[in-house]
Amino acid sequence: DSKEVDIDIEIDGTRFAIMCKDWTRDIGPSVIQTFDGILTQLKSGTVGVVVTPDEGNFSFNCIKRAKNSIHHIILTKKSYICRDLKIGKQSFEQLKKYVETICL
């Protein structure tokens, strides 16, 4: 279910479901497997985003699983979220308040 989604936000016409993982260990493919199930229940076209702290990492199999997903899933670090989501400065400010308070 969608309780694993930390931030559900629409920016510039695109809906993002953001899952924050404050982990020091590598994020594995099971996170993407779970997220795939969640994204299936959400509005079609929702972009999934998994965010780690800057020192966090995604395992090779996690990256592979995300690339092979039927959903659009972006894997990113906290400092790069706005760049990787390709959003502008105004939208960045909108998202930043959520990331700072909810993520990490």
GROMACS .gro file of C-alpha atoms in nm:
model
  104
    1ASP     CA    1   0.000   0.000   0.000
    2SER     CA    2   0.097   0.364  -0.038
    3LYS     CA    3   0.199   0.413   0.327
    4GLU     CA    4   0.559   0.352   0.212
    5VAL     CA    5   0.542   0.673   0.006
    6ASP     CA    6   0.683   0.961   0.211
    7ILE     CA    7   0.598   1.242  -0.030
    8ASP     CA    8   0.318   1.240  -0.288
    9ILE     CA    9   0.340   1.563  -0.486
   10GLU     CA   10   0.255   1.704  -0.828
   11ILE     CA   11   0.517   1.933  -0.979
   12ASP     CA   12   0.488   2.097  -1.320
   13GLY     CA   13   0.210   1.855  -1.418
   14THR     CA   14   0.394   1.537  -1.316
   15ARG     CA   15   0.299   1.335  -1.009
   16PHE     CA   16   0.591   1.206  -0.803
   17ALA     CA   17   0.572   0.936  -0.536
   18ILE     CA   18   0.887   0.978  -0.327
   19MET     CA   19   1.024   0.714  -0.092
   20CYS     CA   20   1.298   0.832   0.145
   21LYS     CA   21   1.548   0.578   0.274
   22ASP     CA   22   1.777   0.705   0.550
   23TRP     CA   23   2.002   0.402   0.535
   24THR     CA   24   2.377   0.371   0.577
   25ARG     CA   25   2.379   0.030   0.408
   26ASP     CA   26   2.322  -0.019   0.035
   27ILE     CA   27   1.964  -0.014  -0.082
   28GLY     CA   28   1.881  -0.348  -0.241
   29PRO     CA   29   1.638  -0.468  -0.508
   30SER     CA   30   1.369  -0.562  -0.254
   31VAL     CA   31   1.300  -0.190  -0.205
   32ILE     CA   32   1.227  -0.155  -0.577
   33GLN     CA   33   1.014  -0.469  -0.575
   34THR     CA   34   0.802  -0.319  -0.297
   35PHE     CA   35   0.790   0.018  -0.472
   36ASP     CA   36   0.675  -0.146  -0.798
   37GLY     CA   37   0.374  -0.284  -0.611
   38ILE     CA   38   0.297   0.057  -0.464
   39LEU     CA   39   0.329   0.235  -0.800
   40THR     CA   40   0.089  -0.015  -0.958
   41GLN     CA   41  -0.179   0.109  -0.716
   42LEU     CA   42  -0.119   0.478  -0.789
   43LYS     CA   43  -0.238   0.697  -1.075
   44SER     CA   44  -0.094   0.591  -1.410
   45GLY     CA   45   0.209   0.798  -1.508
   46THR     CA   46   0.324   0.857  -1.151
   47VAL     CA   47   0.702   0.876  -1.136
   48GLY     CA   48   0.860   0.683  -0.850
   49VAL     CA   49   1.160   0.834  -0.674
   50VAL     CA   50   1.382   0.668  -0.414
   51VAL     CA   51   1.601   0.915  -0.222
   52THR     CA   52   1.902   0.833  -0.004
   53PRO     CA   53   2.125   1.055   0.207
   54ASP     CA   54   2.429   1.181   0.016
   55GLU     CA   55   2.642   0.907   0.171
   56GLY     CA   56   2.386   0.637   0.080
   57ASN     CA   57   2.422   0.399  -0.212
   58PHE     CA   58   2.211   0.180  -0.438
   59SER     CA   59   2.330  -0.174  -0.501
   60PHE     CA   60   2.394  -0.291  -0.857
   61ASN     CA   61   2.087  -0.516  -0.840
   62CYS     CA   62   1.874  -0.230  -0.710
   63ILE     CA   63   1.975  -0.013  -1.007
   64LYS     CA   64   1.912  -0.303  -1.246
   65ARG     CA   65   1.569  -0.370  -1.095
   66ALA     CA   66   1.471  -0.002  -1.123
   67LYS     CA   67   1.583   0.013  -1.488
   68ASN     CA   68   1.384  -0.301  -1.569
   69SER     CA   69   1.068  -0.184  -1.392
   70ILE     CA   70   0.752  -0.119  -1.592
   71HIS     CA   71   0.731   0.206  -1.395
   72HIS     CA   72   0.950   0.512  -1.428
   73ILE     CA   73   1.168   0.498  -1.115
   74ILE     CA   74   1.442   0.749  -1.040
   75LEU     CA   75   1.715   0.664  -0.789
   76THR     CA   76   1.882   0.971  -0.643
   77LYS     CA   77   2.061   1.126  -0.348
   78LYS     CA   78   1.920   1.409  -0.139
   79SER     CA   79   2.153   1.674  -0.288
   80TYR     CA   80   2.065   1.575  -0.645
   81ILE     CA   81   1.689   1.523  -0.623
   82CYS     CA   82   1.587   1.843  -0.802
   83ARG     CA   83   1.848   1.797  -1.074
   84ASP     CA   84   1.747   1.436  -1.131
   85LEU     CA   85   1.376   1.519  -1.135
   86LYS     CA   86   1.453   1.797  -1.387
   87ILE     CA   87   1.253   2.061  -1.206
   88GLY     CA   88   1.309   2.434  -1.207
   89LYS     CA   89   1.396   2.676  -0.926
   90GLN     CA   90   1.038   2.758  -0.826
   91SER     CA   91   0.943   2.391  -0.812
   92PHE     CA   92   1.268   2.322  -0.628
   93GLU     CA   93   1.156   2.550  -0.344
   94GLN     CA   94   0.822   2.369  -0.331
   95LEU     CA   95   0.988   2.028  -0.307
   96LYS     CA   96   1.274   2.138  -0.081
   97LYS     CA   97   1.045   2.205   0.215
   98TYR     CA   98   0.912   1.849   0.197
   99VAL     CA   99   1.252   1.688   0.152
  100GLU     CA  100   1.402   1.883   0.442
  101THR     CA  101   1.119   1.798   0.683
  102ILE     CA  102   1.023   1.446   0.575
  103CYS     CA  103   1.328   1.294   0.410
  104LEU     CA  104   1.638   1.214   0.604
   0.00000   0.00000   0.00000
